Coordinates of C-alpha atoms and ligand atoms in Angstrom, one line a residue:
M1 CA -62.2 -23.1 -36.3
D2 CA -59.4 -24.5 -38.3
V3 CA -55.8 -23.7 -37.5
P4 CA -55.0 -21.1 -40.3
D5 CA -58.1 -19.1 -39.2
L6 CA -57.1 -19.3 -35.6
K7 CA -53.6 -18.0 -36.5
K8 CA -55.2 -15.0 -38.4
K9 CA -57.4 -14.3 -35.3
F10 CA -54.4 -14.4 -33.0
D11 CA -52.3 -12.2 -35.3
S12 CA -55.0 -9.6 -35.4
S13 CA -55.3 -9.5 -31.6
F14 CA -51.6 -9.6 -31.2
K15 CA -51.1 -6.5 -33.3
K16 CA -53.5 -4.5 -31.1
I17 CA -51.5 -5.2 -27.8
T18 CA -50.3 -2.0 -26.2
H19 CA -49.7 -3.1 -22.7
L20 CA -48.2 -6.0 -20.7
S21 CA -51.6 -6.8 -19.1
E22 CA -53.1 -7.2 -22.6
L23 CA -50.3 -9.5 -23.5
E24 CA -50.9 -11.6 -20.4
S25 CA -54.6 -12.0 -21.1
L26 CA -53.9 -13.0 -24.7
E27 CA -51.4 -15.5 -23.5
K28 CA -54.0 -17.0 -21.1
E29 CA -56.6 -17.1 -23.9
Y30 CA -54.4 -19.1 -26.3
L31 CA -51.9 -21.0 -24.1
G32 CA -53.6 -21.2 -20.7
G33 CA -54.8 -24.5 -19.1
K34 CA -58.3 -23.8 -20.4
G35 CA -57.1 -21.9 -23.5
I36 CA -58.0 -22.3 -27.2
L37 CA -55.0 -24.5 -28.1
K38 CA -55.7 -26.8 -25.2
S39 CA -59.3 -27.4 -26.3
L40 CA -58.1 -28.0 -29.9
I41 CA -55.7 -30.7 -28.6
L42 CA -58.5 -32.3 -26.6
N43 CA -60.7 -32.4 -29.7
L44 CA -58.1 -34.3 -31.6
K45 CA -59.2 -37.6 -30.2
T46 CA -62.4 -37.4 -32.2
L47 CA -60.5 -37.4 -35.5
S48 CA -59.0 -40.2 -37.6
L49 CA -55.4 -41.1 -37.1
E50 CA -54.3 -39.4 -40.4
E51 CA -56.2 -36.2 -39.5
K52 CA -55.0 -36.3 -36.0
Q53 CA -51.3 -36.3 -37.2
K54 CA -51.9 -33.5 -39.7
K55 CA -53.9 -31.2 -37.3
G56 CA -51.7 -32.1 -34.3
S57 CA -48.6 -30.9 -36.2
E58 CA -50.4 -27.7 -37.3
I59 CA -51.5 -27.0 -33.7
N60 CA -48.0 -27.6 -32.4
S61 CA -46.4 -25.2 -35.0
L62 CA -49.0 -22.5 -34.1
K63 CA -48.2 -23.0 -30.4
V64 CA -44.5 -22.5 -30.9
E65 CA -45.1 -19.4 -33.1
I66 CA -47.5 -17.9 -30.5
E67 CA -45.0 -18.6 -27.7
E68 CA -42.1 -16.9 -29.6
K69 CA -44.2 -13.8 -30.5
L70 CA -45.4 -13.3 -27.0
S71 CA -42.0 -13.8 -25.5
Q72 CA -40.4 -11.2 -27.8
K73 CA -43.2 -8.7 -27.1
R74 CA -42.7 -9.3 -23.4
T75 CA -39.0 -8.4 -23.7
D76 CA -39.9 -5.3 -25.7
F77 CA -42.2 -4.2 -22.9
E78 CA -39.6 -4.8 -20.2
T79 CA -36.9 -2.8 -22.1
L80 CA -39.3 0.0 -22.5
E81 CA -40.0 0.0 -18.8
I82 CA -36.3 0.1 -17.9
E83 CA -35.7 3.0 -20.4
K84 CA -38.5 4.9 -18.9
K85 CA -36.9 4.5 -15.4
L86 CA -33.5 5.6 -16.7
G87 CA -34.7 8.6 -18.6
S88 CA -33.8 9.0 -22.3
P89 CA -32.3 5.9 -23.9
E90 CA -28.6 6.1 -24.2
D91 CA -26.3 5.0 -27.0
S92 CA -24.5 2.1 -25.5
S93 CA -22.2 1.9 -28.6
L94 CA -20.5 5.2 -27.6
P95 CA -17.0 4.8 -26.1
A96 CA -16.9 5.1 -22.3
V97 CA -15.6 8.3 -20.8
P98 CA -12.0 7.6 -19.8
L99 CA -11.3 7.4 -16.0
S100 CA -8.3 9.4 -15.0
L101 CA -6.3 7.9 -12.2
G102 CA -5.1 10.1 -9.4
R103 CA -1.7 9.9 -7.9
F104 CA 0.3 11.3 -5.0
H105 CA 2.1 14.7 -5.3
P106 CA 5.9 14.1 -5.6
I107 CA 6.5 15.9 -2.3
T108 CA 4.0 13.6 -0.6
S109 CA 5.6 10.5 -2.1
I110 CA 9.1 11.5 -0.9
L111 CA 7.7 12.4 2.5
E112 CA 6.1 9.0 2.8
E113 CA 9.3 7.2 1.6
V114 CA 11.4 9.0 4.2
I115 CA 8.9 8.3 6.9
D116 CA 8.9 4.6 6.0
L117 CA 12.7 4.5 5.9
F118 CA 13.0 5.8 9.4
R119 CA 10.1 3.7 10.7
E120 CA 12.1 0.6 9.6
L121 CA 15.0 1.9 11.8
G122 CA 12.7 2.1 14.8
F123 CA 11.8 5.8 14.8
H124 CA 8.2 6.8 15.7
V125 CA 6.4 9.7 14.1
A126 CA 5.6 12.8 16.1
R127 CA 3.7 15.8 14.9
G128 CA 3.6 19.4 16.1
P129 CA 1.4 22.5 15.2
E130 CA 2.3 24.8 12.4
I131 CA 1.5 27.8 14.6
E132 CA 4.1 27.8 17.3
S133 CA 5.2 29.8 20.3
D134 CA 8.4 31.9 20.1
E135 CA 9.8 29.8 23.0
N136 CA 9.4 26.5 21.2
N137 CA 10.6 27.7 17.8
F138 CA 13.5 29.7 19.1
G139 CA 14.0 30.2 22.9
A140 CA 14.2 26.5 24.0
L141 CA 16.3 25.8 21.0
N142 CA 19.0 28.0 22.4
I143 CA 18.1 31.0 20.1
P144 CA 17.4 33.8 22.5
K145 CA 15.6 37.1 21.4
D146 CA 18.8 38.9 20.3
H147 CA 20.5 36.0 18.6
P148 CA 21.7 36.6 15.1
A149 CA 20.5 33.2 14.0
R150 CA 17.0 34.6 14.1
D151 CA 17.8 36.7 11.0
M152 CA 17.9 33.5 8.8
H153 CA 14.5 32.4 10.2
D154 CA 12.4 35.5 9.6
T155 CA 8.8 34.4 9.7
F156 CA 5.2 35.4 9.8
Y157 CA 3.7 36.4 13.1
I158 CA 0.1 36.1 14.2
K159 CA -1.3 39.7 14.3
D160 CA -2.5 41.0 17.7
D161 CA -1.7 37.7 19.4
P162 CA -0.8 38.3 23.1
E163 CA 1.6 35.3 23.0
K164 CA 3.2 36.5 19.8
K165 CA 2.7 33.2 18.1
L166 CA 4.4 32.6 14.7
L167 CA 4.4 30.2 11.8
R168 CA 7.2 27.7 12.7
T169 CA 10.3 28.2 10.6
H170 CA 11.5 24.6 11.0
T171 CA 10.4 21.3 12.5
S172 CA 12.9 21.5 15.3
P173 CA 10.2 22.8 17.8
V174 CA 8.7 19.3 17.7
Q175 CA 11.9 18.2 19.5
I176 CA 11.0 20.5 22.4
R177 CA 7.4 19.4 22.5
L178 CA 8.3 15.8 22.5
M179 CA 11.1 16.0 25.1
R180 CA 8.7 17.9 27.4
E181 CA 6.3 15.0 27.2
E182 CA 8.5 11.9 27.0
K183 CA 11.3 10.4 28.9
P184 CA 14.3 9.0 27.0
P185 CA 15.4 6.8 25.4
F186 CA 13.5 7.4 22.1
R187 CA 13.9 7.8 18.4
M188 CA 11.5 10.1 16.6
I189 CA 10.9 11.8 13.3
A190 CA 8.6 14.8 12.8
P191 CA 7.5 15.6 9.2
G192 CA 5.6 18.8 8.4
K193 CA 5.2 22.1 6.7
V194 CA 7.4 25.1 7.7
F195 CA 7.3 28.8 6.8
R196 CA 9.9 31.5 6.2
H197 CA 9.7 35.1 5.1
E198 CA 12.0 34.4 2.1
A199 CA 12.5 35.7 -1.4
I200 CA 11.2 32.9 -3.6
D201 CA 13.5 31.6 -6.3
S202 CA 14.4 28.2 -7.9
T203 CA 15.8 26.8 -4.6
H204 CA 13.8 28.7 -2.0
S205 CA 10.2 28.8 -1.1
S206 CA 8.4 30.6 1.7
V207 CA 6.4 27.4 2.5
F208 CA 8.2 24.1 2.3
H209 CA 8.5 20.7 4.1
Q210 CA 11.0 19.3 6.5
I211 CA 11.6 16.1 8.4
E212 CA 13.1 16.4 11.8
G213 CA 14.9 13.5 13.5
L214 CA 15.8 13.2 17.2
V215 CA 17.4 10.3 19.0
V216 CA 18.1 10.6 22.8
G217 CA 19.6 7.9 25.0
E218 CA 22.6 7.0 27.0
N219 CA 25.9 7.2 25.2
I220 CA 24.5 8.3 21.9
S221 CA 27.4 9.6 19.9
F222 CA 28.3 11.4 16.7
S223 CA 29.1 8.0 15.1
D224 CA 25.5 7.0 15.7
L225 CA 24.4 10.1 13.8
K226 CA 26.9 9.4 11.0
G227 CA 25.8 5.8 10.6
T228 CA 22.1 6.6 10.6
L229 CA 22.4 9.3 8.0
E230 CA 24.8 7.5 5.8
M231 CA 22.4 4.5 5.7
A232 CA 19.4 6.8 5.1
N233 CA 21.2 8.6 2.2
Q234 CA 22.1 5.3 0.6
K235 CA 18.5 4.1 0.8
L236 CA 17.2 7.3 -0.7
F237 CA 19.8 7.9 -3.4
G238 CA 21.4 4.5 -4.1
A239 CA 24.0 2.3 -2.5
S240 CA 26.9 4.0 -4.2
V241 CA 26.2 7.4 -2.8
R242 CA 28.7 8.8 -0.3
S243 CA 28.0 11.2 2.6
R244 CA 30.1 14.1 3.8
F245 CA 29.9 15.9 7.1
R246 CA 31.0 19.5 7.1
P247 CA 31.3 21.5 10.4
S248 CA 28.5 24.0 10.6
Y249 CA 26.6 26.1 13.1
F250 CA 23.1 25.6 14.4
P251 CA 22.5 27.1 18.0
F252 CA 20.7 23.9 19.1
V253 CA 23.4 21.4 18.4
E254 CA 27.1 21.1 19.3
P255 CA 29.0 20.0 17.3
G256 CA 26.9 20.8 14.3
A257 CA 27.2 19.6 10.7
E258 CA 26.0 20.3 7.2
V259 CA 25.6 16.9 5.5
D260 CA 26.3 16.6 1.7
I261 CA 25.9 13.7 -0.6
S262 CA 28.1 12.9 -3.6
C263 CA 26.5 14.2 -6.8
T264 CA 23.9 11.8 -8.1
L265 CA 24.3 13.1 -11.7
C266 CA 28.0 13.4 -12.4
K267 CA 29.1 11.0 -9.6
G268 CA 32.2 13.0 -9.0
P269 CA 33.5 16.5 -9.7
A270 CA 32.6 17.3 -13.3
P271 CA 33.2 21.0 -14.0
A272 CA 30.1 21.5 -16.1
C273 CA 27.6 19.5 -13.9
P274 CA 24.4 21.5 -13.5
V275 CA 23.4 19.8 -10.3
C276 CA 26.6 20.1 -8.1
K277 CA 28.0 23.1 -10.1
G278 CA 31.2 21.2 -10.5
S279 CA 31.9 20.5 -6.8
G280 CA 30.9 16.8 -6.8
W281 CA 28.8 17.3 -3.7
I282 CA 25.1 18.3 -3.0
E283 CA 24.1 20.0 0.2
L284 CA 21.3 18.0 1.8
L285 CA 20.6 18.7 5.5
G286 CA 21.6 20.1 8.9
A287 CA 22.5 17.9 11.8
G288 CA 24.4 17.6 15.1
M289 CA 24.6 16.5 18.7
V290 CA 21.8 18.0 20.9
H291 CA 23.1 21.1 22.7
P292 CA 23.2 20.8 26.5
N293 CA 21.2 24.1 26.8
V294 CA 18.4 22.4 24.9
F295 CA 18.4 19.5 27.3
K296 CA 18.3 22.0 30.2
A297 CA 15.3 23.8 28.7
V298 CA 13.3 20.6 28.8
H299 CA 14.7 19.5 32.2
Y300 CA 16.8 16.6 31.0
D301 CA 20.1 16.1 32.7
P302 CA 22.8 16.7 30.0
K303 CA 25.3 14.6 32.0
L304 CA 23.0 11.6 31.8
W305 CA 21.5 11.9 28.3
T306 CA 23.1 12.6 24.9
G307 CA 21.4 12.7 21.6
F308 CA 21.6 13.7 17.9
A309 CA 19.2 15.6 15.7
F310 CA 18.8 16.3 12.0
G311 CA 16.5 18.3 9.8
M312 CA 16.1 17.7 6.1
G313 CA 14.3 19.7 3.4
I314 CA 11.9 17.4 1.5
E315 CA 11.7 19.6 -1.7
R316 CA 15.5 19.4 -1.9
I317 CA 15.4 15.6 -1.7
A318 CA 12.7 15.5 -4.4
M319 CA 14.7 17.8 -6.7
I320 CA 17.7 15.6 -6.5
R321 CA 15.7 12.4 -6.9
Y322 CA 13.8 13.6 -9.9
G323 CA 16.4 15.9 -11.4
I324 CA 14.2 19.0 -11.1
E325 CA 16.0 22.4 -11.3
D326 CA 13.2 24.7 -10.1
M327 CA 11.4 24.2 -6.8
R328 CA 8.5 26.4 -7.9
L329 CA 7.3 23.6 -10.2
F330 CA 6.1 21.6 -7.2
Y331 CA 3.6 24.3 -6.2
E332 CA 2.3 25.5 -9.6
N333 CA 0.3 22.3 -9.9
H334 CA 0.5 21.9 -13.7
L335 CA -0.8 18.4 -14.5
D336 CA 1.7 18.0 -17.3
F337 CA 4.4 18.3 -14.7
L338 CA 2.7 16.3 -11.9
S339 CA 1.6 13.4 -14.0
Q340 CA 5.2 12.5 -14.7
F341 CA 5.7 11.0 -11.2
Ligands
FA5_1 C1 17.2 24.0 9.9 O1 16.0 24.3 9.6 C2 17.5 23.2 11.1 N1 16.3 23.2 12.0 C3 17.9 21.8 10.7 C4 18.6 21.1 11.9 C5 17.8 20.2 12.6 C6 19.9 21.2 12.1 C7 18.4 19.5 13.7 C8 20.5 20.5 13.2 C9 19.7 19.7 13.9 P1 18.2 24.9 7.6 O2 17.7 26.3 7.8 O3 19.5 24.7 7.0 O4 18.2 24.2 9.0 O5 17.1 24.0 6.8 C10 17.2 22.6 6.7 C11 16.9 22.2 5.2 O6 15.6 22.8 4.9 C12 17.9 22.8 4.2 O7 19.0 21.9 4.1 C13 17.0 22.8 3.0 O8 17.0 21.5 2.4 C14 15.7 23.1 3.5 N2 15.4 24.6 3.3 C15 15.8 25.6 4.0 N3 15.3 26.8 3.6 C16 14.5 26.5 2.6 C17 13.6 27.2 1.7 N4 13.5 28.5 1.8 N5 13.0 26.6 0.7 C18 13.1 25.2 0.6 N6 13.8 24.4 1.4 C19 14.5 25.0 2.4

């Protein structure tokens, strides 16, 4: 058979292929070791030099053409096989669905920042339960049953609980738990959620976050407390921020102080400032020297040990840092608000 007829014969068989196995047998028939093209090449030696060159070149072109056609058909079969496995074919020219990146809630970010800051100063992190005993939340902190300070810490009690457990109103009970377990000296911070039966408004929530700090050792003094908090405030709010310690009362410290920072917005008393309301100062946290009655409650000798403690509200720090005027925005979880941080 001459080459053009052979090409016609191949084309007609090629058109009929419906399966990979048929393609493979056609490939063997034409290109295999004992295939049609091979025998044509072997027959060339019986021809004259001129015919040999002409027919040789025709056979070669046909071989290339057959190889290309079979290779393309093989790829078609393979693609079809993959599409079958994947289900319906997809339009790969469509734009990809955008991936939205998650991020930390601003309260979590500030909490982590404060924890890192105190870790650098050698504090270790302690944790306590959110459901606490009356004794840890109040009694051991020098707030007995009839003490008026309890009025400011009205909370939620666990119904029908024989121990009258409650949702802790501050992180200070972690001080008691830690001191019952560890011997001084130590430096600890205790971050966590706290609860109060409060009327909710732009600066008060009934669930919020605090970080407690407690340092106990020999000869720990008020100047250690001042130095530590001044440095922490500068790290949190900028090197130019000033700290002010105002005498205040918390039953579990003596002396006690309310700590303010200079206004981060107006940087001094500006009558119309919305953040400090014209005072030049922003109230930040409570602090003081651990009361001897607290040491007695955990069987520490108050003549041997002294210490300082502080408790800061995380929402308050976040509001100052980000210039937010309403605390409720943190809990409403609107993405427009949260995605700014
Ligand atoms: C206390 O809770 C003391 N345990 C702090 C303390 C610890 C003083 C150790 C001395 C030594 P106070 O009730 O002031 O104190 O709360 C501390 C901070 O929590 C406040 O400065 C404020 O930032 C935040 N805070 C208090 N009440 C609320 C509330 N309802 N919503 C949001 N933040 C609050």
